Amino acid sequence: MRGQGLRVLVVDANAHIRRLIATLLGALEITDVSEARSPSAAASVLAEHRPDLVVVDWTNDPVETLLFVHRIRRGEGADRQVPVLALAASTHHAVLEEAREVGIDDVIAKPISAVDLIHRAAALLDERVNGRMALGAAAQ
Amino acid sequence: MSDRAAKKIGDDATLRVARMVERLSDEYAAVLAAETGRMETHLARMRAAPEDGDAPRAMFRIAHDIKGQAATFDRPLAGAVAGRLCGLLREAAPGDVSSETIAAHVALLRRVVDDRLRGAIDADGAALLERLDRAAGLR
């Protein structure tokens, strides 16, 4: 897929991980990447940046992250349909179940595999772009 | 990851990702060296004031970061050491974990840095981890 014109928000406390993800997204030709150190700091970025994908660390402050996603799904300051990819400590079935319940679209376990991250980001962005095209076609 | 997703990205993008990771892994050497240096500073603080809980907490945070990053940047041994240290420090009160045990973990991180140890954990790496676990009383 080609990600030109798409926007991604990366939320992680660690600057090196944020930089890693932003750099890797370049492989999908995505250059419009905004960053936030925490879910609370991300709230204003979300409203301003209107991302097509949110990549959020779920290990630093799990409760704050869940509240952040919950607010997105309620449409607070964001498109409630924006896909969310979470970086978790594990992909144990209980984690995946909790993710599904709160509205996280996909989960990757840390330490992340760069190729896996990009594959999953591409899949979520692809679904979003195709969903938009389908909506546009239906409106016509 | 679905085959469908992999096909959508294509071989070129996958190759680009591999190159980017290689470059970032090279750059991570400096990050790991700096983090290990901070660990050593906090270890010295801890030895000077064993009742002070700030140094172990700071070490836990650094170890947590290394645990989450090192394997991504081709240093799984550093990730394994940091993961063990996280486990020891997570719920520990000051003095619960001896400074010698923590020092053994920090020394192994220093070895990863100085010897530029990268790639999968081999038999030597596994032996070092086993020795570390013995020092921590885990085996």
CSV table of C-alpha atoms in Angstrom, one decimal:
chain,number,residue,atom,x,y,z
A,1,MET,CA,0.0,0.0,0.0
A,2,ARG,CA,1.0,3.6,-0.4
A,3,GLY,CA,0.4,5.8,2.6
A,4,GLN,CA,1.0,9.2,1.0
A,5,GLY,CA,-1.5,11.7,2.4
A,6,LEU,CA,-2.3,9.5,5.4
A,7,ARG,CA,-1.7,10.7,9.0
A,8,VAL,CA,-0.6,8.7,12.0
A,9,LEU,CA,-0.4,9.6,15.7
A,10,VAL,CA,2.2,7.7,17.8
A,11,VAL,CA,1.8,7.8,21.6
A,12,ASP,CA,4.7,6.4,23.6
A,13,ALA,CA,6.6,7.7,26.6
A,14,ASN,CA,9.9,6.7,25.0
A,15,ALA,CA,11.3,9.0,22.4
A,16,HIS,CA,13.4,6.3,20.8
A,17,ILE,CA,10.4,4.1,20.2
A,18,ARG,CA,8.4,7.0,18.8
A,19,ARG,CA,11.2,7.7,16.4
A,20,LEU,CA,11.5,4.1,15.4
A,21,ILE,CA,7.8,3.9,14.6
A,22,ALA,CA,7.8,7.2,12.7
A,23,THR,CA,10.8,6.1,10.7
A,24,LEU,CA,9.3,2.7,9.9
A,25,LEU,CA,6.1,4.3,8.7
A,26,GLY,CA,8.3,5.9,6.0
A,27,ALA,CA,8.4,2.4,4.4
A,28,LEU,CA,4.7,3.0,3.7
A,29,GLU,CA,5.5,6.5,2.3
A,30,ILE,CA,3.8,8.0,5.4
A,31,THR,CA,5.5,11.2,6.4
A,32,ASP,CA,2.8,13.0,8.3
A,33,VAL,CA,3.4,11.5,11.8
A,34,SER,CA,2.6,13.3,15.0
A,35,GLU,CA,3.9,12.2,18.4
A,36,ALA,CA,2.7,12.4,22.0
A,37,ARG,CA,4.5,11.3,25.2
A,38,SER,CA,1.3,10.1,26.9
A,39,PRO,CA,-2.4,9.5,26.2
A,40,SER,CA,-3.3,12.7,28.1
A,41,ALA,CA,-0.8,14.7,26.0
A,42,ALA,CA,-2.2,13.0,22.9
A,43,ALA,CA,-5.7,14.4,23.4
A,44,SER,CA,-5.0,17.8,21.9
A,45,VAL,CA,-2.9,16.4,19.1
A,46,LEU,CA,-5.7,14.0,18.2
A,47,ALA,CA,-8.1,16.9,17.7
A,48,GLU,CA,-5.7,19.0,15.7
A,49,HIS,CA,-4.0,16.3,13.6
A,50,ARG,CA,-7.0,14.1,12.7
A,51,PRO,CA,-5.0,10.9,12.3
A,52,ASP,CA,-5.9,8.0,10.1
A,53,LEU,CA,-4.3,5.6,12.6
A,54,VAL,CA,-3.3,5.8,16.2
A,55,VAL,CA,-0.4,3.7,17.5
A,56,VAL,CA,-0.4,3.7,21.3
A,57,ASP,CA,1.8,2.1,24.0
A,58,TRP,CA,-0.4,0.1,26.3
A,59,THR,CA,2.3,-0.8,28.8
A,60,ASN,CA,3.3,2.4,30.5
A,61,ASP,CA,-0.1,3.4,31.9
A,62,PRO,CA,-2.6,0.8,30.9
A,63,VAL,CA,-5.6,2.5,32.6
A,64,GLU,CA,-4.9,5.9,31.0
A,65,THR,CA,-4.5,4.2,27.6
A,66,LEU,CA,-7.9,2.4,28.0
A,67,LEU,CA,-9.6,5.7,28.9
A,68,PHE,CA,-7.9,7.3,25.9
A,69,VAL,CA,-9.3,4.7,23.5
A,70,HIS,CA,-12.7,4.9,25.2
A,71,ARG,CA,-12.8,8.6,24.7
A,72,ILE,CA,-11.9,8.2,21.0
A,73,ARG,CA,-14.7,5.6,20.6
A,74,ARG,CA,-17.1,8.1,22.1
A,75,GLY,CA,-16.0,10.6,19.5
A,76,GLU,CA,-14.4,13.0,21.9
A,77,GLY,CA,-12.0,15.1,19.9
A,78,ALA,CA,-11.5,12.5,17.2
A,79,ASP,CA,-13.1,10.5,14.5
A,80,ARG,CA,-14.6,7.6,16.5
A,81,GLN,CA,-13.8,5.2,13.6
A,82,VAL,CA,-10.0,5.9,13.6
A,83,PRO,CA,-8.2,2.5,14.0
A,84,VAL,CA,-6.1,2.0,17.1
A,85,LEU,CA,-3.0,-0.3,17.2
A,86,ALA,CA,-1.8,-0.9,20.7
A,87,LEU,CA,1.7,-2.0,21.8
A,88,ALA,CA,1.1,-4.4,24.7
A,89,ALA,CA,3.2,-6.4,27.1
A,90,SER,CA,1.7,-9.6,25.7
A,91,THR,CA,-0.9,-10.9,23.3
A,92,HIS,CA,-2.4,-13.2,25.9
A,93,HIS,CA,-6.0,-13.9,25.1
A,94,ALA,CA,-7.2,-11.9,28.1
A,95,VAL,CA,-5.3,-8.9,26.7
A,96,LEU,CA,-6.9,-9.4,23.3
A,97,GLU,CA,-10.3,-9.7,24.9
A,98,GLU,CA,-9.8,-6.5,26.9
A,99,ALA,CA,-8.6,-4.8,23.7
A,100,ARG,CA,-11.7,-5.8,21.8
A,101,GLU,CA,-14.0,-4.7,24.5
A,102,VAL,CA,-12.6,-1.2,24.7
A,103,GLY,CA,-12.3,-0.8,20.9
A,104,ILE,CA,-8.6,-1.4,20.1
A,105,ASP,CA,-8.4,-2.8,16.6
A,106,ASP,CA,-5.1,-4.7,16.9
A,107,VAL,CA,-2.4,-5.5,19.4
A,108,ILE,CA,1.3,-6.1,19.0
A,109,ALA,CA,3.4,-7.5,21.9
A,110,LYS,CA,6.6,-5.6,22.9
A,111,PRO,CA,9.4,-6.0,22.0
A,112,ILE,CA,7.9,-5.2,18.7
A,113,SER,CA,8.9,-6.7,15.4
A,114,ALA,CA,9.4,-3.9,12.9
A,115,VAL,CA,8.1,-5.9,10.0
A,116,ASP,CA,5.0,-7.0,12.0
A,117,LEU,CA,4.3,-3.5,13.1
A,118,ILE,CA,4.4,-2.2,9.5
A,119,HIS,CA,2.3,-5.0,8.2
A,120,ARG,CA,-0.4,-4.4,10.8
A,121,ALA,CA,-0.4,-0.7,10.4
A,122,ALA,CA,-0.7,-1.2,6.6
A,123,ALA,CA,-3.6,-3.5,7.1
A,124,LEU,CA,-5.5,-1.1,9.4
A,125,LEU,CA,-4.8,1.9,7.1
A,126,ASP,CA,-5.9,-0.2,4.1
A,127,GLU,CA,-9.2,-1.1,5.7
A,128,ARG,CA,-9.7,2.6,6.6
A,129,VAL,CA,-9.0,3.8,3.1
A,130,ASN,CA,-11.2,1.1,1.5
A,131,GLY,CA,-14.0,1.9,4.1
A,132,ARG,CA,-13.9,5.5,3.1
A,133,MET,CA,-14.0,4.7,-0.6
A,134,ALA,CA,-17.0,2.4,0.0
A,135,LEU,CA,-18.8,5.2,1.9
A,136,GLY,CA,-18.0,7.6,-0.9
A,137,ALA,CA,-19.4,5.3,-3.5
A,138,ALA,CA,-22.5,4.6,-1.4
A,139,ALA,CA,-23.1,8.4,-1.0
A,140,GLN,CA,-23.0,8.8,-4.8
B,1,MET,CA,-0.3,-10.7,10.3
B,2,SER,CA,-2.4,-11.9,7.4
B,3,ASP,CA,-1.0,-13.0,4.0
B,4,ARG,CA,-3.3,-10.4,2.5
B,5,ALA,CA,-1.6,-7.6,4.5
B,6,ALA,CA,1.9,-8.9,3.6
B,7,LYS,CA,1.0,-8.9,-0.1
B,8,LYS,CA,-0.3,-5.3,0.2
B,9,ILE,CA,2.9,-4.0,1.6
B,10,GLY,CA,5.1,-5.8,-0.9
B,11,ASP,CA,8.7,-7.0,-0.9
B,12,ASP,CA,10.1,-3.5,-1.6
B,13,ALA,CA,8.6,-2.1,1.6
B,14,THR,CA,9.6,-5.1,3.6
B,15,LEU,CA,13.1,-4.6,2.4
B,16,ARG,CA,13.0,-0.9,3.3
B,17,VAL,CA,11.8,-1.8,6.8
B,18,ALA,CA,14.7,-4.3,7.2
B,19,ARG,CA,17.2,-1.6,6.1
B,20,MET,CA,15.6,1.0,8.5
B,21,VAL,CA,15.8,-1.4,11.4
B,22,GLU,CA,19.4,-2.2,10.6
B,23,ARG,CA,20.2,1.5,10.7
B,24,LEU,CA,18.2,2.2,13.9
B,25,SER,CA,19.8,-0.9,15.5
B,26,ASP,CA,23.2,0.6,14.8
B,27,GLU,CA,22.1,3.9,16.4
B,28,TYR,CA,20.7,2.0,19.4
B,29,ALA,CA,24.2,1.2,20.5
B,30,ALA,CA,24.5,4.8,21.8
B,31,VAL,CA,21.1,4.7,23.5
B,32,LEU,CA,21.9,1.4,25.2
B,33,ALA,CA,25.3,2.7,26.3
B,34,ALA,CA,23.8,5.9,27.8
B,35,GLU,CA,21.0,3.9,29.6
B,36,THR,CA,23.6,1.5,31.0
B,37,GLY,CA,25.7,4.5,32.2
B,38,ARG,CA,22.6,5.8,33.9
B,39,MET,CA,22.0,2.4,35.5
B,40,GLU,CA,25.6,2.5,36.9
B,41,THR,CA,25.1,6.0,38.3
B,42,HIS,CA,21.9,4.9,40.1
B,43,LEU,CA,23.6,1.7,41.3
B,44,ALA,CA,26.3,3.9,42.9
B,45,ARG,CA,23.6,6.0,44.5
B,46,MET,CA,21.9,2.9,45.8
B,47,ARG,CA,25.1,1.6,47.3
B,48,ALA,CA,25.7,4.9,49.0
B,49,ALA,CA,22.2,5.2,50.5
B,50,PRO,CA,20.5,1.7,50.6
B,51,GLU,CA,17.4,3.0,52.3
B,52,ASP,CA,16.7,5.5,49.5
B,53,GLY,CA,14.0,4.1,47.2
B,54,ASP,CA,14.5,6.6,44.4
B,55,ALA,CA,17.5,4.9,42.8
B,56,PRO,CA,15.8,1.4,42.5
B,57,ARG,CA,12.7,3.1,41.1
B,58,ALA,CA,14.8,4.9,38.5
B,59,MET,CA,16.6,1.7,37.7
B,60,PHE,CA,13.3,-0.1,37.2
B,61,ARG,CA,12.2,2.5,34.7
B,62,ILE,CA,15.4,2.3,32.7
B,63,ALA,CA,15.2,-1.5,32.8
B,64,HIS,CA,11.6,-1.4,31.6
B,65,ASP,CA,12.6,0.7,28.6
B,66,ILE,CA,15.5,-1.5,27.7
B,67,LYS,CA,13.2,-4.6,28.1
B,68,GLY,CA,10.7,-3.1,25.6
B,69,GLN,CA,13.3,-2.0,23.1
B,70,ALA,CA,16.4,-4.0,23.0
B,71,ALA,CA,15.1,-7.1,21.2
B,72,THR,CA,13.6,-4.8,18.5
B,73,PHE,CA,17.1,-3.4,18.0
B,74,ASP,CA,18.8,-6.8,17.7
B,75,ARG,CA,20.0,-6.9,21.4
B,76,PRO,CA,17.8,-9.7,22.8
B,77,LEU,CA,20.4,-10.5,25.5
B,78,ALA,CA,20.1,-7.0,26.9
B,79,GLY,CA,16.3,-7.3,26.7
B,80,ALA,CA,16.5,-10.5,28.7
B,81,VAL,CA,18.8,-9.0,31.4
B,82,ALA,CA,16.6,-5.9,31.7
B,83,GLY,CA,13.4,-8.1,31.9
B,84,ARG,CA,14.9,-10.0,34.8
B,85,LEU,CA,15.9,-6.8,36.5
B,86,CYS,CA,12.4,-5.4,36.0
B,87,GLY,CA,11.0,-8.6,37.6
B,88,LEU,CA,13.2,-8.2,40.6
B,89,LEU,CA,12.6,-4.5,41.2
B,90,ARG,CA,8.9,-4.3,40.3
B,91,GLU,CA,7.4,-4.8,43.7
B,92,ALA,CA,10.6,-4.5,45.8
B,93,ALA,CA,11.0,-2.3,48.8
B,94,PRO,CA,14.4,-0.6,49.4
B,95,GLY,CA,16.9,-3.3,50.5
B,96,ASP,CA,14.7,-6.3,49.3
B,97,VAL,CA,17.1,-6.9,46.4
B,98,SER,CA,20.8,-6.9,47.2
B,99,SER,CA,23.0,-4.4,45.5
B,100,GLU,CA,25.3,-7.3,44.4
B,101,THR,CA,22.4,-8.9,42.6
B,102,ILE,CA,21.5,-5.7,40.8
B,103,ALA,CA,25.2,-5.0,40.1
B,104,ALA,CA,25.4,-8.4,38.4
B,105,HIS,CA,22.6,-7.4,36.0
B,106,VAL,CA,24.1,-4.0,35.3
B,107,ALA,CA,27.5,-5.6,34.7
B,108,LEU,CA,26.0,-7.9,32.1
B,109,LEU,CA,24.3,-5.0,30.4
B,110,ARG,CA,27.7,-3.3,30.3
B,111,ARG,CA,29.2,-6.4,28.7
B,112,VAL,CA,26.5,-6.3,26.0
B,113,VAL,CA,27.5,-2.7,25.3
B,114,ASP,CA,31.3,-3.0,25.5
B,115,ASP,CA,31.5,-6.3,23.5
B,116,ARG,CA,28.8,-5.1,21.1
B,117,LEU,CA,26.8,-8.3,21.6
B,118,ARG,CA,24.0,-8.5,19.0
B,119,GLY,CA,21.8,-11.1,17.5
B,120,ALA,CA,20.0,-14.2,18.9
B,121,ILE,CA,21.0,-15.4,22.3
B,122,ASP,CA,23.5,-18.2,21.8
B,123,ALA,CA,24.8,-20.8,24.2
B,124,ASP,CA,27.2,-18.3,25.8
B,125,GLY,CA,24.4,-15.8,26.3
B,126,ALA,CA,22.2,-18.5,27.8
B,127,ALA,CA,25.0,-19.5,30.2
B,128,LEU,CA,25.4,-15.9,31.2
B,129,LEU,CA,21.7,-15.6,31.9
B,130,GLU,CA,21.7,-18.8,33.9
B,131,ARG,CA,24.6,-17.5,36.0
B,132,LEU,CA,22.6,-14.3,36.6
B,133,ASP,CA,19.5,-16.3,37.7
B,134,ARG,CA,21.7,-18.2,40.1
B,135,ALA,CA,23.1,-15.0,41.5
B,136,ALA,CA,19.5,-13.7,42.0
B,137,GLY,CA,18.6,-17.0,43.7
B,138,LEU,CA,16.1,-17.9,40.9
B,139,ARG,CA,17.7,-21.3,40.1
